[in-house]
Coordinates of C-alpha atoms in Angstrom, one line a residue:
M223 CA 8.7 7.7 2.1
P224 CA 7.5 4.0 1.9
E225 CA 5.4 2.8 4.8
I226 CA 7.2 0.0 6.7
R227 CA 4.1 -2.2 7.2
E228 CA 3.4 -2.1 3.4
C229 CA 7.0 -3.1 2.6
I230 CA 6.7 -6.0 5.0
A231 CA 3.3 -7.1 3.6
H232 CA 4.5 -7.0 0.0
F233 CA 7.7 -9.0 0.9
L234 CA 5.5 -11.7 2.6
L235 CA 3.1 -11.6 -0.4
L236 CA 6.0 -12.2 -2.8
L237 CA 7.3 -15.1 -0.8
H238 CA 3.8 -16.6 -0.8
L239 CA 3.4 -16.1 -4.6
L240 CA 6.8 -17.7 -5.3
K241 CA 5.8 -20.7 -3.2
Y242 CA 2.4 -20.8 -5.1
F243 CA 4.2 -20.9 -8.4
H244 CA 6.6 -23.6 -7.1
W245 CA 9.8 -21.5 -7.2
R246 CA 12.7 -23.0 -5.2
S247 CA 16.1 -21.4 -4.5
Y248 CA 17.8 -24.7 -5.6
R249 CA 16.0 -24.5 -8.9
P250 CA 16.3 -20.8 -9.9
W251 CA 14.2 -19.4 -12.7
A252 CA 15.8 -18.2 -15.9
L253 CA 14.9 -14.6 -16.7
L254 CA 13.4 -14.6 -20.3
E255 CA 12.2 -11.0 -20.8
I256 CA 12.0 -7.6 -19.2
W257 CA 9.1 -5.3 -20.0
T258 CA 8.1 -1.8 -18.9
D259 CA 5.7 1.1 -19.6
A260 CA 6.9 4.3 -21.1
R261 CA 7.0 7.4 -19.0
V262 CA 4.8 10.4 -19.9
D263 CA 7.8 12.4 -21.2
Q264 CA 9.0 9.4 -23.3
V265 CA 5.5 9.1 -24.9
A266 CA 5.5 12.8 -25.7
V267 CA 8.9 12.6 -27.4
V268 CA 7.9 9.6 -29.4
K269 CA 4.7 11.3 -30.6
K270 CA 6.6 14.5 -31.5
N271 CA 9.2 12.5 -33.5
G272 CA 6.4 10.7 -35.3
E273 CA 4.7 13.9 -36.3
E274 CA 7.9 15.5 -37.4
E275 CA 9.0 12.5 -39.5
G276 CA 5.6 11.8 -40.9
G277 CA 5.2 8.8 -38.7
A278 CA 7.3 6.6 -40.9
K279 CA 10.4 6.2 -38.9
S280 CA 8.8 6.1 -35.5
G281 CA 6.2 3.7 -36.8
D282 CA 9.0 1.2 -37.8
H283 CA 10.5 1.0 -34.3
P284 CA 8.8 -1.7 -32.2
E285 CA 9.2 0.2 -29.0
W286 CA 7.9 3.4 -30.4
R287 CA 4.9 1.7 -32.0
R288 CA 3.8 0.3 -28.6
M289 CA 4.6 3.5 -26.7
R290 CA 2.3 5.5 -29.0
K291 CA -0.5 3.1 -28.3
G292 CA 0.0 3.2 -24.5
L293 CA 1.3 -0.4 -24.4
P294 CA 4.1 -1.8 -22.4
F295 CA 7.2 -2.7 -24.5
R296 CA 9.9 -5.3 -24.3
V297 CA 13.3 -4.0 -23.0
T298 CA 16.4 -5.0 -25.1
Q299 CA 20.1 -4.4 -24.8
D300 CA 19.7 -1.4 -27.2
S301 CA 16.7 0.1 -25.3
S302 CA 17.0 3.5 -23.7
A303 CA 14.3 2.8 -21.2
T304 CA 14.8 4.2 -17.7
V305 CA 12.7 4.4 -14.6
G306 CA 12.8 6.4 -11.4
P307 CA 13.6 9.9 -10.2
K308 CA 17.2 9.0 -10.6
P309 CA 16.9 7.3 -14.0
V310 CA 18.3 3.8 -14.1
S311 CA 18.6 1.5 -17.2
L312 CA 16.3 -1.5 -16.9
W313 CA 18.6 -3.7 -18.9
P314 CA 21.1 -5.5 -16.6
P315 CA 24.8 -4.4 -17.0
D316 CA 27.2 -6.6 -18.9
I317 CA 24.3 -8.7 -20.5
K318 CA 24.8 -8.9 -24.3
D319 CA 21.4 -10.1 -25.6
A320 CA 18.3 -12.1 -24.8
K321 CA 20.2 -15.4 -24.9
D322 CA 22.8 -14.1 -22.5
L323 CA 19.9 -12.8 -20.3
S324 CA 18.3 -16.2 -19.8
A325 CA 21.7 -17.9 -19.4
R326 CA 23.2 -15.6 -16.7
M327 CA 20.2 -14.0 -15.0
R328 CA 18.4 -16.5 -12.7
L329 CA 16.2 -15.7 -9.8
E330 CA 18.0 -17.3 -6.8
G331 CA 16.5 -15.5 -3.8
V332 CA 14.5 -12.5 -2.3
E333 CA 15.6 -10.3 0.6
Y334 CA 13.8 -7.8 2.7
S335 CA 14.8 -4.3 3.8
P336 CA 12.7 -1.7 5.7
R337 CA 12.7 0.5 2.6
D338 CA 13.6 -1.8 -0.3
L339 CA 13.1 -5.2 -1.9
Y340 CA 16.1 -7.1 -3.2
L341 CA 16.0 -9.8 -5.9
N342 CA 19.1 -12.0 -6.4
F343 CA 19.6 -12.9 -10.0
G344 CA 23.1 -14.3 -9.5
H345 CA 24.9 -12.1 -11.9
R346 CA 23.3 -9.0 -10.4
W347 CA 21.1 -7.9 -7.5
F348 CA 17.9 -6.0 -8.5
T349 CA 16.9 -3.4 -5.9
F350 CA 13.4 -2.0 -5.8
K351 CA 12.8 1.1 -3.7
Y352 CA 9.1 1.5 -2.8
L353 CA 7.9 5.1 -3.4
L354 CA 4.3 6.3 -3.8
H355 CA 1.6 3.8 -4.8
S356 CA 4.0 1.0 -5.8
S357 CA 3.3 -2.7 -5.3
V358 CA 4.4 -6.2 -6.5
H359 CA 2.2 -8.9 -8.1
M360 CA 2.6 -12.2 -9.9
Y361 CA 0.7 -13.4 -12.9
K362 CA 0.3 -16.6 -15.0
P363 CA 1.7 -16.3 -18.5
A364 CA -1.8 -16.4 -19.9
E365 CA -2.8 -13.3 -17.9
W366 CA 0.4 -11.5 -18.9
A367 CA -0.5 -12.2 -22.5
V368 CA -3.7 -10.2 -21.9
L369 CA -2.2 -7.4 -19.8
R370 CA 0.7 -6.7 -22.2
E371 CA -1.8 -5.9 -24.9
M372 CA -3.9 -3.7 -22.6
P373 CA -3.5 0.0 -23.3
Q374 CA -3.0 2.3 -20.3
S375 CA -6.5 3.6 -20.6
G376 CA -7.8 0.1 -19.7
R377 CA -5.9 -0.1 -16.4
A378 CA -5.4 2.2 -13.5
Y379 CA -1.6 1.6 -13.2
K380 CA 1.6 1.4 -15.0
F381 CA 4.1 -1.4 -15.2
S382 CA 7.3 0.0 -13.7
I383 CA 9.2 -3.2 -14.5
V384 CA 8.1 -6.7 -15.4
F385 CA 10.3 -9.9 -15.2
V386 CA 9.0 -12.7 -17.4
F387 CA 9.9 -16.3 -16.5
Q388 CA 8.6 -19.5 -18.1
T389 CA 6.1 -20.4 -15.4
A390 CA 5.2 -17.0 -14.0
V391 CA 5.6 -13.2 -14.3
I392 CA 6.7 -10.8 -11.5
A393 CA 5.3 -7.3 -12.1
F394 CA 6.2 -4.2 -10.2
Q395 CA 3.3 -1.8 -10.7
S396 CA 2.6 1.8 -9.6
F397 CA 0.1 4.5 -10.2
D398 CA 2.5 7.0 -11.7
A399 CA 5.7 4.9 -12.3
N400 CA 7.2 6.6 -9.3
V401 CA 9.7 3.9 -8.2
Q402 CA 13.4 3.7 -8.0
P403 CA 15.0 0.5 -9.3
G404 CA 18.7 -0.3 -9.5
W405 CA 21.3 -3.0 -10.3
E406 CA 24.0 -3.9 -7.8
L407 CA 26.9 -6.4 -7.9
A408 CA 26.1 -7.6 -4.3
C409 CA 23.3 -7.3 -1.9
P410 CA 23.3 -3.7 -0.4
P411 CA 24.2 -3.5 3.3
P412 CA 21.2 -3.9 5.6
K413 CA 19.4 -0.8 6.8
P414 CA 18.5 -0.3 10.5
N415 CA 15.7 -2.6 11.2
I416 CA 13.4 -1.8 14.1
C417 CA 11.8 -5.2 14.1
P418 CA 14.2 -7.8 12.6
W419 CA 11.7 -10.7 12.1
R420 CA 12.7 -14.3 12.7
S421 CA 10.3 -17.2 12.2
D422 CA 11.7 -18.9 15.3
D423 CA 11.3 -15.9 17.6
P424 CA 7.8 -14.2 17.8
Y425 CA 9.3 -11.2 19.7
P426 CA 12.7 -10.5 18.1
E427 CA 15.3 -8.4 19.9
N428 CA 16.4 -5.1 18.2
V429 CA 19.5 -4.1 20.2
P430 CA 21.5 -3.2 17.0
F431 CA 18.7 -0.8 16.0
L432 CA 18.7 0.8 19.5
T433 CA 22.5 1.2 19.3
H434 CA 22.2 2.9 16.0
F435 CA 19.4 5.2 17.2
A436 CA 21.4 6.2 20.3
A437 CA 24.2 7.4 18.0
F438 CA 21.6 9.3 16.0
L439 CA 20.2 10.9 19.2
R440 CA 23.7 12.3 20.0
T441 CA 23.9 14.0 16.6
V442 CA 20.4 15.6 17.2
W443 CA 21.4 16.8 20.6
E444 CA 24.6 18.4 19.3
K445 CA 22.8 20.4 16.6
P446 CA 22.0 24.1 17.5
W447 CA 18.6 24.0 15.8
K448 CA 15.8 22.0 17.3
K449 CA 12.7 23.8 16.0
G450 CA 10.0 22.4 13.8
L451 CA 7.4 19.6 14.4
A452 CA 8.8 16.2 15.4
I453 CA 6.1 14.4 13.4
E454 CA 7.4 15.9 10.2
Y455 CA 11.0 15.4 11.2
I456 CA 10.8 11.7 11.8
R457 CA 9.5 11.3 8.2
K458 CA 12.7 12.8 6.9
I459 CA 15.2 10.6 8.8
G460 CA 14.6 7.4 6.7
D461 CA 18.2 6.3 7.1
D462 CA 17.9 6.2 10.9
F463 CA 14.2 5.5 11.4
P464 CA 13.1 3.8 8.1
G465 CA 9.6 3.1 6.9
V466 CA 7.8 6.1 8.4
G467 CA 5.5 7.8 5.9
A468 CA 2.4 10.0 6.4
Y469 CA 0.1 7.4 8.0
S470 CA 2.9 5.6 9.9
A471 CA 3.9 8.8 11.6
S472 CA 0.3 9.4 12.8
E473 CA -0.1 5.8 14.0
I474 CA 3.2 5.8 15.8
F475 CA 2.4 9.0 17.6
A476 CA -1.1 7.7 18.6
Y477 CA 0.3 4.4 19.8
A478 CA 3.0 6.3 21.9
G479 CA 0.5 8.8 23.3
L480 CA 2.5 11.7 21.8
P481 CA 0.8 15.0 20.9
H482 CA 1.1 15.6 17.1
D483 CA 2.3 19.2 17.7
L484 CA 5.4 18.2 19.7
T485 CA 8.6 20.1 18.6
I486 CA 11.8 18.2 18.0
T487 CA 13.2 19.4 21.3
E488 CA 10.1 18.4 23.3
L489 CA 10.4 14.9 21.8
F490 CA 14.1 14.0 21.7
N491 CA 15.0 15.7 25.0
C492 CA 12.4 13.6 26.9
P493 CA 13.5 10.0 27.8
S494 CA 10.0 8.7 28.3
R495 CA 8.7 10.1 25.0
V496 CA 11.7 8.7 23.0
G497 CA 11.2 5.3 24.6
R498 CA 7.5 5.4 23.7
L499 CA 8.3 6.5 20.1
L500 CA 10.7 3.5 19.7
E501 CA 8.4 0.9 21.2
A502 CA 5.5 2.2 19.2
G503 CA 7.6 1.9 16.0
Y504 CA 8.5 -1.7 17.0
T505 CA 4.8 -2.5 17.7
L506 CA 3.7 -1.1 14.3
A507 CA 6.4 -3.1 12.4
H508 CA 5.5 -6.3 14.4
S509 CA 1.9 -6.0 13.4
G510 CA 3.1 -5.8 9.8
W511 CA 4.8 -9.1 10.2
T512 CA 1.9 -10.8 12.0
E513 CA -1.2 -9.2 10.5
G514 CA -0.5 -7.3 7.2
F515 CA -0.4 -10.4 5.0
A516 CA -1.9 -13.1 7.2
V517 CA -5.1 -11.2 8.3
F518 CA -5.7 -8.8 5.4
L519 CA -3.9 -9.6 2.2
K520 CA -4.5 -13.3 2.4
R521 CA -8.2 -12.6 2.8
A522 CA -8.2 -10.8 -0.6
L523 CA -6.3 -13.5 -2.5
R524 CA -8.4 -15.1 -5.3
G525 CA -7.3 -18.4 -6.6
G526 CA -4.5 -18.4 -4.1
Y527 CA -2.3 -15.8 -5.9
L528 CA -4.3 -12.8 -7.3
V529 CA -4.9 -9.8 -5.0
A530 CA -8.4 -8.7 -5.8
P531 CA -10.1 -7.1 -2.8
T532 CA -13.8 -6.4 -2.7
I533 CA -15.3 -3.2 -1.2
E534 CA -16.0 -5.3 1.9
D535 CA -12.4 -6.5 2.2
R536 CA -11.1 -2.9 2.0
L537 CA -13.6 -1.6 4.6
Y538 CA -12.7 -4.5 6.9
C539 CA -9.0 -3.5 6.6
A540 CA -9.6 0.2 7.1
S541 CA -11.6 -0.4 10.3
R542 CA -9.2 -2.9 11.9
Y543 CA -5.7 -2.1 10.6
F544 CA -5.5 1.4 11.9
L545 CA -5.9 3.0 15.3
V546 CA -6.7 6.6 14.2
W547 CA -5.7 7.1 10.5
A548 CA -8.7 8.2 8.4
K549 CA -11.2 7.1 11.1
E550 CA -14.0 9.1 12.5
S551 CA -13.7 7.5 15.9
T552 CA -11.9 4.7 17.7
K553 CA -12.4 2.6 20.8
V554 CA -10.0 3.0 23.8
S555 CA -9.8 1.8 27.4
D556 CA -11.4 3.7 30.2
R557 CA -8.1 5.1 31.5
M558 CA -7.1 6.3 28.0
G559 CA -10.6 7.8 27.6
A560 CA -10.1 9.8 30.9
L561 CA -6.7 11.1 29.7
Y562 CA -8.4 12.0 26.4
E563 CA -11.0 14.1 28.2
M564 CA -8.3 15.8 30.3
A565 CA -6.4 16.8 27.2
K566 CA -9.6 18.2 25.6
N567 CA -10.2 20.3 28.7
D568 CA -6.7 21.6 28.7
F569 CA -7.1 22.5 25.0
A570 CA -10.5 24.2 25.7
G571 CA -9.0 26.2 28.6
C572 CA -5.9 27.2 26.5
Q573 CA -3.6 25.5 29.0
E574 CA -0.5 23.4 28.5
L575 CA -1.1 19.7 28.1
E576 CA -0.5 18.2 31.5
Y577 CA -0.5 14.4 30.7
D578 CA 0.1 12.5 27.4
V579 CA -2.9 10.4 26.2
F580 CA -0.9 7.1 26.5
E581 CA -2.2 3.5 26.8
P582 CA 0.7 1.0 27.5
S583 CA -1.5 -1.9 26.2
L584 CA -1.1 -0.5 22.7
I585 CA 2.7 -1.3 22.8
G586 CA 2.4 -4.3 25.1
V587 CA 4.0 -6.5 22.4
A588 CA 7.3 -4.6 22.9
F589 CA 7.4 -5.5 26.6
K590 CA 7.7 -9.2 25.7
R591 CA 11.3 -8.7 24.6
K592 CA 14.2 -9.2 27.0
M593 CA 15.7 -5.8 26.2
H594 CA 12.7 -3.6 26.2
L595 CA 12.4 0.1 27.1
G596 CA 9.9 -0.1 30.0
P597 CA 12.4 1.4 32.5
L598 CA 13.2 4.3 30.1
I599 CA 9.5 5.1 29.7
F600 CA 8.4 4.9 33.3
G601 CA 11.7 5.4 35.1
R602 CA 13.9 2.6 36.5
D603 CA 12.8 3.0 40.1
F604 CA 9.1 3.1 39.2
W605 CA 9.5 0.1 36.9
R606 CA 11.4 -2.0 39.5
K607 CA 8.8 -1.3 42.1
N608 CA 5.6 -1.9 40.1
H609 CA 6.3 -4.0 36.9
A610 CA 9.6 -5.8 37.1
D611 CA 8.1 -8.9 38.6
K612 CA 5.9 -9.5 35.5
Y613 CA 7.8 -7.9 32.7
G614 CA 11.4 -8.3 33.9
M615 CA 14.1 -5.7 34.7
P616 CA 16.2 -5.4 31.6
A617 CA 19.8 -4.3 31.7
M618 CA 20.7 -0.7 30.7
D619 CA 19.8 -0.3 27.0
P620 CA 21.9 1.9 24.6
V621 CA 19.3 4.6 24.5
S622 CA 19.1 4.9 28.3
E623 CA 22.9 5.0 28.4
A624 CA 22.9 7.9 26.0
F625 CA 20.4 9.8 28.2
E626 CA 22.4 9.0 31.3
K627 CA 25.6 10.3 29.7
Y628 CA 24.1 13.6 28.6
K629 CA 22.1 14.2 31.8
F630 CA 19.2 16.1 30.4
A631 CA 17.4 18.6 32.7
C632 CA 14.0 17.2 31.4
K633 CA 12.9 14.8 34.1
D634 CA 9.1 15.0 33.4
D635 CA 7.8 11.9 31.8
H636 CA 4.4 13.5 31.0
L637 CA 2.6 10.4 32.4
H638 CA -0.3 10.5 34.9
P639 CA 1.1 9.0 38.2
D640 CA -2.1 7.3 39.2
E641 CA -2.9 5.4 36.0
Y642 CA 0.0 2.9 35.8
Y643 CA 0.9 2.0 39.3
S644 CA 0.7 -1.5 40.9
P645 CA -1.4 -2.7 42.6
G646 CA -4.1 -1.4 40.4
P647 CA -5.2 -1.9 36.8
P648 CA -2.7 -4.2 34.9
L649 CA -0.1 -2.4 32.8
V650 CA -1.3 -4.3 29.7
L651 CA -5.1 -4.7 29.5
S652 CA -7.1 -7.4 27.9
P653 CA -8.5 -6.8 24.3
A654 CA -12.0 -6.5 25.8
R655 CA -10.9 -3.6 28.1
L656 CA -9.4 -1.7 25.2
Q657 CA -12.9 -1.4 23.7
E658 CA -14.6 0.2 26.7
R659 CA -15.0 3.8 25.3
K660 CA -15.5 5.4 21.9
V661 CA -13.7 8.7 21.3
E662 CA -13.6 11.0 18.3
T663 CA -10.3 11.5 16.4
F664 CA -8.7 14.8 15.5
T665 CA -7.6 15.7 12.0
F666 CA -4.9 18.4 11.3
R667 CA -3.3 19.8 8.2
M668 CA 0.5 20.3 8.5
G669 CA 1.9 21.8 5.4
K670 CA 0.8 19.5 2.5
K671 CA 0.2 16.5 4.8
I672 CA -2.7 15.4 7.0
A673 CA -2.2 14.0 10.5
W674 CA -4.7 12.1 12.7
S675 CA -4.5 12.2 16.4
L676 CA -6.2 11.5 19.8
T677 CA -4.8 14.7 21.3
A678 CA -6.2 18.2 20.7
P679 CA -3.6 20.7 19.3
R680 CA -1.9 23.4 21.3
Y681 CA -0.1 25.6 18.8
G682 CA -2.9 26.6 16.5
L683 CA -2.4 23.9 13.8
R684 CA -5.1 24.0 11.2
R685 CA -7.8 21.6 12.4
L686 CA -10.0 20.0 9.7
T687 CA -13.7 19.7 10.5
G688 CA -17.0 19.2 8.8
D689 CA -17.1 18.1 5.1
D690 CA -13.4 18.6 4.6
R691 CA -12.6 16.0 7.3
E692 CA -15.5 13.6 6.6
M693 CA -14.6 13.2 2.9
R694 CA -11.1 12.0 4.0
F695 CA -12.4 9.1 6.0
A696 CA -11.2 5.8 4.5
A697 CA -14.7 4.5 4.4
T698 CA -15.8 7.5 2.4
I699 CA -13.0 7.2 -0.1
I700 CA -13.5 3.4 -0.5
Q701 CA -17.2 3.6 -1.1
T702 CA -17.4 6.8 -3.2
K703 CA -14.2 7.2 -5.2
L704 CA -12.2 5.4 -7.8
Q705 CA -8.9 6.3 -6.0
V706 CA -7.3 4.3 -3.2
S707 CA -6.8 5.0 0.5
V708 CA -3.9 3.6 2.4
G709 CA -3.1 0.1 3.7
P710 CA -2.0 -3.3 2.3
L711 CA -5.1 -3.5 0.1
E712 CA -5.1 0.0 -1.3
Y713 CA -3.1 -0.2 -4.5
S714 CA -4.1 0.8 -8.0
G715 CA -2.2 -2.3 -9.3
N716 CA -4.5 -4.7 -7.6
A717 CA -7.0 -6.7 -9.6
L718 CA -10.7 -5.9 -9.2
G719 CA -13.0 -8.0 -7.1
F720 CA -16.8 -7.8 -7.2
R721 CA -19.5 -9.7 -5.3
K722 CA -21.2 -11.9 -7.8
R723 CA -24.7 -10.7 -8.9
G724 CA -27.7 -12.8 -9.9
N725 CA -30.0 -15.3 -8.3
G726 CA -28.2 -17.9 -6.2
R727 CA -24.7 -16.7 -7.2
R728 CA -22.0 -16.6 -4.6
G729 CA -18.3 -15.8 -4.5
V730 CA -16.3 -13.1 -6.1
H731 CA -16.1 -12.1 -9.8
V732 CA -12.5 -11.0 -10.7
A733 CA -11.2 -8.9 -13.5
L734 CA -7.5 -8.0 -14.0
C735 CA -8.3 -4.4 -14.7
K736 CA -11.3 -2.3 -15.9
G737 CA -10.5 -3.1 -19.5
D738 CA -10.3 -6.8 -19.0
P739 CA -12.4 -8.7 -21.5
G740 CA -13.7 -10.8 -18.6
M741 CA -15.3 -7.8 -16.8
K742 CA -18.7 -8.8 -18.3
Q743 CA -20.3 -12.0 -17.3
G744 CA -23.4 -12.9 -19.3
K745 CA -25.6 -9.8 -19.3
I746 CA -23.9 -8.4 -16.2
D747 CA -21.2 -5.7 -16.8
Y748 CA -19.6 -5.3 -13.4
W749 CA -17.8 -2.0 -13.9
P750 CA -20.9 0.1 -14.6
L751 CA -22.6 -1.6 -11.7
H752 CA -19.6 -0.6 -9.5
L753 CA -19.8 3.0 -10.7
R754 CA -23.5 3.2 -10.0
G755 CA -23.0 1.8 -6.5
Q756 CA -20.3 4.5 -5.9
A757 CA -22.6 7.2 -7.1
R758 CA -25.4 6.1 -4.8
A759 CA -23.0 6.0 -1.8
K760 CA -21.7 9.4 -2.6
E761 CA -25.1 10.9 -2.9
R762 CA -26.2 9.3 0.3
I763 CA -23.1 10.6 2.2
A764 CA -23.4 14.1 0.7
I765 CA -27.1 14.4 1.6
S766 CA -26.4 13.2 5.2
L767 CA -23.6 15.8 5.5
M768 CA -25.5 18.7 4.1
Q769 CA -29.1 17.8 5.0
K770 CA -29.6 20.7 7.4
R771 CA -27.8 23.3 5.4
I772 CA -29.1 23.2 1.9
S773 CA -32.4 23.7 0.3
M774 CA -34.4 21.2 -1.7
V775 CA -33.4 23.1 -4.9
V776 CA -29.7 22.7 -4.1
K777 CA -30.2 19.0 -3.3
A778 CA -31.9 18.5 -6.7
E779 CA -29.1 20.3 -8.5
R780 CA -26.5 18.2 -6.7
K781 CA -28.3 15.0 -7.7
K782 CA -28.4 16.2 -11.3
K783 CA -24.7 16.8 -11.4
G784 CA -24.1 13.5 -9.8
R785 CA -26.0 11.7 -12.5
A786 CA -24.2 13.6 -15.2
A787 CA -20.8 12.6 -13.7
L788 CA -21.9 9.0 -13.5
Q789 CA -23.0 8.9 -17.1
K790 CA -19.6 10.5 -18.2
K791 CA -17.7 7.7 -16.3
I792 CA -19.8 5.0 -18.0
R793 CA -19.2 6.6 -21.4
D794 CA -15.5 6.7 -20.7
Y795 CA -15.6 3.0 -19.7
H796 CA -17.3 2.0 -22.9
K797 CA -14.7 4.1 -24.9
V798 CA -12.0 2.1 -23.1
V799 CA -13.7 -1.2 -24.0
D800 CA -13.8 -0.1 -27.6
D801 CA -10.1 0.8 -27.5
V802 CA -9.4 -2.7 -26.1
V803 CA -11.5 -4.3 -28.8
V804 CA -9.5 -2.4 -31.5
Q805 CA -6.2 -3.3 -29.9
F806 CA -6.9 -7.0 -29.6
G807 CA -8.7 -7.2 -32.9
R808 CA -6.5 -6.0 -35.8
G809 CA -8.8 -7.5 -38.4
R810 CA -9.7 -10.7 -36.7
K811 CA -12.6 -11.6 -34.4
V812 CA -12.0 -10.4 -30.8
K813 CA -13.2 -12.3 -27.8
S814 CA -14.1 -9.6 -25.3
G815 CA -15.8 -9.8 -22.0
N816 CA -18.0 -6.9 -23.1
R817 CA -18.7 -7.9 -26.7
D818 CA -17.3 -9.7 -29.7
A819 CA -16.1 -7.5 -32.5
K820 CA -14.5 -7.5 -35.8
V821 CA -12.3 -4.6 -36.9
V822 CA -13.1 -3.6 -40.4
K823 CA -11.1 -1.0 -42.2
K824 CA -13.3 1.8 -43.5
R825 CA -10.7 4.2 -44.8
A826 CA -7.2 5.4 -43.9
G827 CA -6.9 6.0 -40.2
R828 CA -10.4 4.9 -39.3
V829 CA -11.9 1.6 -38.4
K830 CA -15.5 0.4 -38.0
I831 CA -16.3 -2.0 -35.1
V832 CA -18.9 -4.6 -36.1
K833 CA -20.6 -5.8 -33.0
T834 CA -22.0 -9.3 -32.6
R835 CA -23.7 -11.0 -29.7
R836 CA -21.9 -14.0 -28.2
S837 CA -21.9 -16.0 -25.0
V838 CA -19.2 -15.0 -22.5
D839 CA -18.7 -18.7 -21.7
K840 CA -17.9 -19.5 -25.4
H841 CA -15.7 -16.4 -25.5
L842 CA -13.7 -17.5 -22.4
A843 CA -13.4 -21.0 -23.8
D844 CA -11.9 -19.7 -27.0
V845 CA -9.6 -17.3 -25.3
N846 CA -8.3 -19.9 -22.9
A847 CA -7.7 -22.4 -25.7
T848 CA -5.4 -20.0 -27.4
L849 CA -3.3 -19.2 -24.2
P850 CA -0.2 -21.1 -23.2
D851 CA -1.4 -22.7 -20.0
G852 CA -5.0 -23.3 -20.8
G853 CA -6.3 -20.0 -19.4
H854 CA -7.0 -18.9 -15.8
D855 CA -9.7 -19.5 -13.2
F856 CA -10.0 -16.5 -11.0
D857 CA -12.8 -17.6 -8.7
S858 CA -11.5 -20.1 -6.2
E859 CA -14.6 -19.9 -4.1
G860 CA -17.3 -20.4 -6.7
R861 CA -15.9 -22.9 -9.3
R862 CA -15.1 -26.5 -8.7
R863 CA -12.9 -28.1 -11.3
S864 CA -13.2 -31.7 -12.2
K865 CA -10.7 -34.3 -11.0
R866 CA -9.4 -34.6 -14.5
Q867 CA -8.7 -30.9 -14.7
R868 CA -7.0 -30.9 -11.3
V869 CA -4.7 -33.7 -12.3
S870 CA -3.8 -32.0 -15.6
D871 CA -2.9 -28.8 -13.7

């Protein structure tokens, strides 16, 4: 299930990129080409056909030639290219050829849905359903000229679908091509939207969503079965509560003060808990609109358009974007800390949880709407007496009406009566008071998924502790592994950003991918430096975790294995660089960020790479001179172009 905050962040990112490249709805861009990467099964079939037919026939087909080399290929009207769990042709219906494509397919607009992204091409609407590890980026034509000749071994992602225009390229990228595109005659009907953003209203109303969810509640109450964990169930109801993936479920439950081992009955039969669930979902989506792009993604933009986060950017996002997910500890208010300790004591004494660990300030944004659910959460009488003067007394909302009609026996709101009354502490505390105590998070395994919580479990869920837990912290993953964590900056399709090395150097050095010829600057090759930094961090963390439990002999053995793993990664990287040199060379001199090379044929099926030393500045000048728009400048912070260059741009 796609995470709602990431869908919002990528929509805002695409709007920003279109503005950067001067797209306007009244001047739609003509679609020139469509490209994609082959799926694993397609590559296997092509290679098998090539072996059976001696390579002659498969070698003559342009698509097959590029598939066999791990390169993206251009989609045509005769292509059989499909993408997605439900295979869909990437060529638009009723389009005859490339000329017809540019004449009838023009980018006229972009629309948002809590689970999808819609591109209006006039003749057809393109729908893109975010699945696992998928993101959207835009490149200059010069950068696309490099990336389309980059084999998959040189990048950590695949091109699911790429739209090429005259002035820019829109690329949908994913780690494993696990996306679901589609072509529609008209814009699909809107999905339920828990936070329908409007630029003129900072706290938009969501009454249509509440009405839809009230109807959904009636279907849940009428079902005879209500077993199973609620946190797993809400991830399966994407049509009624969209955008809730693994981390969103944990965050929503933590914001709402809900125990992660609640059953479906315990959640949906309790008015207060349902109200907190909905307001927490609203708050999470609202933070996606106000923070996801503006605070975190924008920070990682290089040159105004290329997403290339550094390690520092990713750690900043991991520490501030989440309340509990993949964090060792978090800061809470004094009253939430007291409820946290009470829940721990209940767990230690094998007693039922008396009060939920709930802090209203975490969902304070939701109380700024006219039709909020404060009375449903605390009870209408309690709300009227204590908080109606400050936050208003909204009319009966659709969810409250549904509970009134069904008259549930569950009257307990599971809230501590002494924590939220007035006069007393404000219902919504100041940001400073939300940082008064530091508490440890809990980590559970539920089936194949992991959940993070501030409430100790009751029903014997498998709790992760020790090394198994600590190696799942976002900070550990970011500093020690090549894989990504979760969040708006955690996508394998992002460019790579490195803090510049050398005396007096400032700013960020950027490479499109690990095989980018610009990875090396002068004598500094940034990818091996990055690998060595990760190895040092991993060794440091491993030693701190196991210092008291392993002997010096075991420590030395672990260090030896770590060094061997590092050397293997560096050898693999140099092999990738050689593959890129061969791909870009083809008998002519290649300007590579790692080296210059000339591909010389030795005998059939083999090549010899003749290496020569050459200045990277000269290499980049030559490469940029051959590219359509004069090349690219990644480092907006470090380089200052002359007035003459700015005018020409």
